[in-house]
Short mmCIF file of C-alpha atoms in Angstrom, two decimals:
data_model
loop_
_atom_site.label_atom_id
_atom_site.label_comp_id
_atom_site.label_asym_id
_atom_site.label_seq_id
_atom_site.Cartn_x
_atom_site.Cartn_y
_atom_site.Cartn_z
CA MET Z 1 96.26 84.01 94.92
CA ILE Z 2 96.52 85.52 98.40
CA ARG Z 3 93.36 87.27 99.58
CA PHE Z 4 92.97 89.33 102.74
CA ASP Z 5 89.93 88.65 104.91
CA MET Z 6 88.79 91.65 106.90
CA SER Z 7 85.66 89.89 108.26
CA GLY Z 8 83.63 93.09 108.17
CA ARG Z 9 86.37 95.17 109.77
CA ARG Z 10 87.20 98.58 108.34
CA LEU Z 11 90.44 99.44 106.59
CA PRO Z 12 92.50 102.43 107.70
CA ALA Z 13 91.76 105.44 105.48
CA ALA Z 14 95.22 105.20 103.87
CA LEU Z 15 94.45 101.75 102.37
CA SER Z 16 91.84 100.65 99.85
CA GLU Z 17 90.45 97.28 98.82
CA ALA Z 18 92.37 97.75 95.54
CA ASP Z 19 95.61 98.11 97.54
CA LEU Z 20 94.88 94.82 99.29
CA ARG Z 21 94.10 93.04 96.02
CA LYS Z 22 97.30 94.33 94.40
CA THR Z 23 99.38 93.36 97.45
CA GLY Z 24 97.88 89.87 97.38
CA ARG Z 25 98.52 89.52 93.65
CA VAL Z 26 102.14 90.71 93.83
CA MET Z 27 102.94 88.53 96.84
CA SER Z 28 101.29 85.52 95.20
CA ASN Z 29 103.53 85.99 92.16
CA LEU Z 30 106.72 86.57 94.17
CA LEU Z 31 106.11 83.58 96.43
CA ARG Z 32 104.71 81.42 93.61
CA VAL Z 33 101.43 80.83 95.44
CA LYS Z 34 99.24 78.71 93.16
CA ARG Z 35 96.26 77.88 95.37
CA PRO Z 36 93.74 80.39 96.67
CA SER Z 37 94.98 81.48 100.10
CA VAL Z 38 93.48 83.61 102.84
CA VAL Z 39 95.15 85.84 105.43
CA ASP Z 40 92.99 87.25 108.22
CA VAL Z 41 93.90 90.89 108.92
CA ARG Z 42 93.06 93.05 111.94
CA PHE Z 43 94.00 96.66 112.59
CA VAL Z 44 94.25 97.48 116.30
CA SER Z 45 95.05 100.38 118.63
CA GLU Z 46 98.47 100.78 120.24
CA ARG Z 47 97.03 99.71 123.56
CA GLU Z 48 95.65 96.49 122.08
CA MET Z 49 98.88 95.87 120.17
CA GLN Z 50 100.91 96.25 123.37
CA ARG Z 51 98.61 93.77 125.12
CA LEU Z 52 98.99 91.26 122.28
CA ASN Z 53 102.74 91.77 122.02
CA ARG Z 54 103.07 91.16 125.77
CA ALA Z 55 100.83 88.09 125.69
CA TYR Z 56 102.36 86.39 122.65
CA MET Z 57 105.90 87.75 122.33
CA GLY Z 58 106.71 88.63 125.96
CA LYS Z 59 107.44 92.27 125.05
CA ASN Z 60 105.55 94.91 127.00
CA ARG Z 61 105.41 97.53 124.25
CA PRO Z 62 103.42 98.12 121.08
CA THR Z 63 104.83 97.02 117.74
CA ASP Z 64 103.94 97.54 114.10
CA VAL Z 65 102.88 94.03 113.03
CA LEU Z 66 102.38 90.60 114.57
CA SER Z 67 102.14 87.46 112.44
CA PHE Z 68 100.52 84.22 113.53
CA PRO Z 69 101.07 81.52 110.89
CA SER Z 70 98.75 78.60 110.49
CA PRO Z 71 100.63 75.66 112.04
CA SER Z 72 100.21 73.61 108.86
CA VAL Z 73 101.85 76.12 106.49
CA SER Z 74 105.49 77.06 106.03
CA ARG Z 75 107.59 78.07 103.06
CA PHE Z 76 108.88 74.48 103.02
CA THR Z 77 105.50 72.72 102.94
CA PHE Z 78 103.22 75.29 101.33
CA HIS Z 79 103.47 74.00 97.76
CA VAL Z 80 102.40 70.47 98.65
CA SER Z 81 99.85 71.44 101.27
CA ARG Z 82 96.11 71.55 100.68
CA PHE Z 83 95.60 74.24 103.33
CA THR Z 84 94.51 77.66 102.15
CA TYR Z 85 94.45 79.51 105.47
CA LEU Z 86 97.90 81.11 105.89
CA GLY Z 87 97.34 82.74 109.29
CA ASP Z 88 96.60 86.05 110.98
CA LEU Z 89 98.21 89.47 110.67
CA ILE Z 90 97.65 92.18 113.26
CA LEU Z 91 98.75 95.69 112.34
CA CYS Z 92 98.87 98.88 114.38
CA PRO Z 93 98.15 101.92 112.14
CA ALA Z 94 99.15 104.43 114.86
CA TYR Z 95 102.57 102.80 115.21
CA ALA Z 96 102.89 102.62 111.42
CA SER Z 97 101.96 106.29 111.14
CA ARG Z 98 104.80 107.33 113.43
CA GLU Z 99 107.24 105.16 111.50
CA ALA Z 100 106.04 106.62 108.19
CA ARG Z 101 106.55 110.17 109.49
CA ARG Z 102 110.00 109.26 110.82
CA ARG Z 103 110.99 107.85 107.43
CA SER Z 104 109.20 110.63 105.47
CA ILE Z 105 107.09 108.18 103.48
CA PRO Z 106 103.33 107.94 102.93
CA LEU Z 107 101.36 105.94 105.50
CA LYS Z 108 99.95 103.80 102.66
CA GLU Z 109 103.47 102.68 101.73
CA GLU Z 110 104.29 101.77 105.33
CA LEU Z 111 101.05 99.81 105.79
CA ILE Z 112 101.70 97.90 102.56
CA ARG Z 113 105.27 97.20 103.75
CA LEU Z 114 103.82 95.74 106.98
CA LEU Z 115 101.36 93.55 105.07
CA VAL Z 116 104.24 92.28 102.91
CA HIS Z 117 106.43 91.74 105.98
CA GLY Z 118 103.66 89.79 107.67
CA ILE Z 119 103.00 87.62 104.62
CA LEU Z 120 106.69 86.75 104.45
CA HIS Z 121 106.56 85.65 108.10
CA LEU Z 122 103.46 83.56 107.33
CA HIS Z 123 105.51 81.83 104.63
CA GLY Z 124 108.33 80.97 107.03
CA TYR Z 125 110.70 83.87 106.43
CA ASP Z 126 112.33 85.41 109.50
CA HIS Z 127 115.01 87.86 110.54
CA CYS Z 128 116.59 86.07 113.49
CA ASP Z 129 120.08 86.18 112.01
CA GLU Z 130 121.82 88.58 109.62
CA ARG Z 131 121.68 86.32 106.58
CA GLU Z 132 117.96 85.59 106.93
CA GLU Z 133 117.28 89.26 107.65
CA MET Z 134 119.06 90.39 104.48
CA ARG Z 135 117.16 87.85 102.41
CA MET Z 136 113.77 88.68 103.91
CA PHE Z 137 114.15 92.45 103.75
CA ALA Z 138 115.45 92.37 100.16
CA LEU Z 139 112.35 90.40 99.12
CA GLN Z 140 110.15 92.73 101.18
CA GLU Z 141 111.49 95.87 99.50
CA ARG Z 142 111.27 94.29 96.04
CA ALA Z 143 107.60 93.51 96.72
CA VAL Z 144 106.84 97.01 98.05
CA GLU Z 145 108.46 98.57 94.98
CA ARG Z 146 106.55 96.27 92.64
CA ILE Z 147 103.26 97.06 94.39
CA ALA Z 148 103.97 100.79 94.05
CA THR Z 149 104.78 100.59 90.34
CA GLU Z 150 102.32 97.99 88.99
CA PRO Z 151 98.97 99.26 87.69
#
């Protein structure tokens, strides 16, 4: 099962530990994750996100989520790998809040969508071309819906 490590960091008010556990459980089922796996999660300010996006992606603007997969894990090798550390996710709640308002959805839903999106990237999914994008976003939305409807 996928577990999120906050390393003593606080969650945004819109998310709870139960939300993280449910997200990890649903994503583990969808991606058929059998071994215990850990994703390190940080929530940062827009200023910090812009700095990270510039340093790692070459884009001088904030973004909603950055994913840094463990080099030893991909969707092609995960099932035979002994590694449990999937990688790091960095989310920007302020950016997510604006996007949630723009889309008229709760912030909690948008933050969960970003966690799901990041986990998919950590498993090797991407949206560099139209076909991959359609596949990734369909799986993302199926996961978000399942998280919203499961007890």
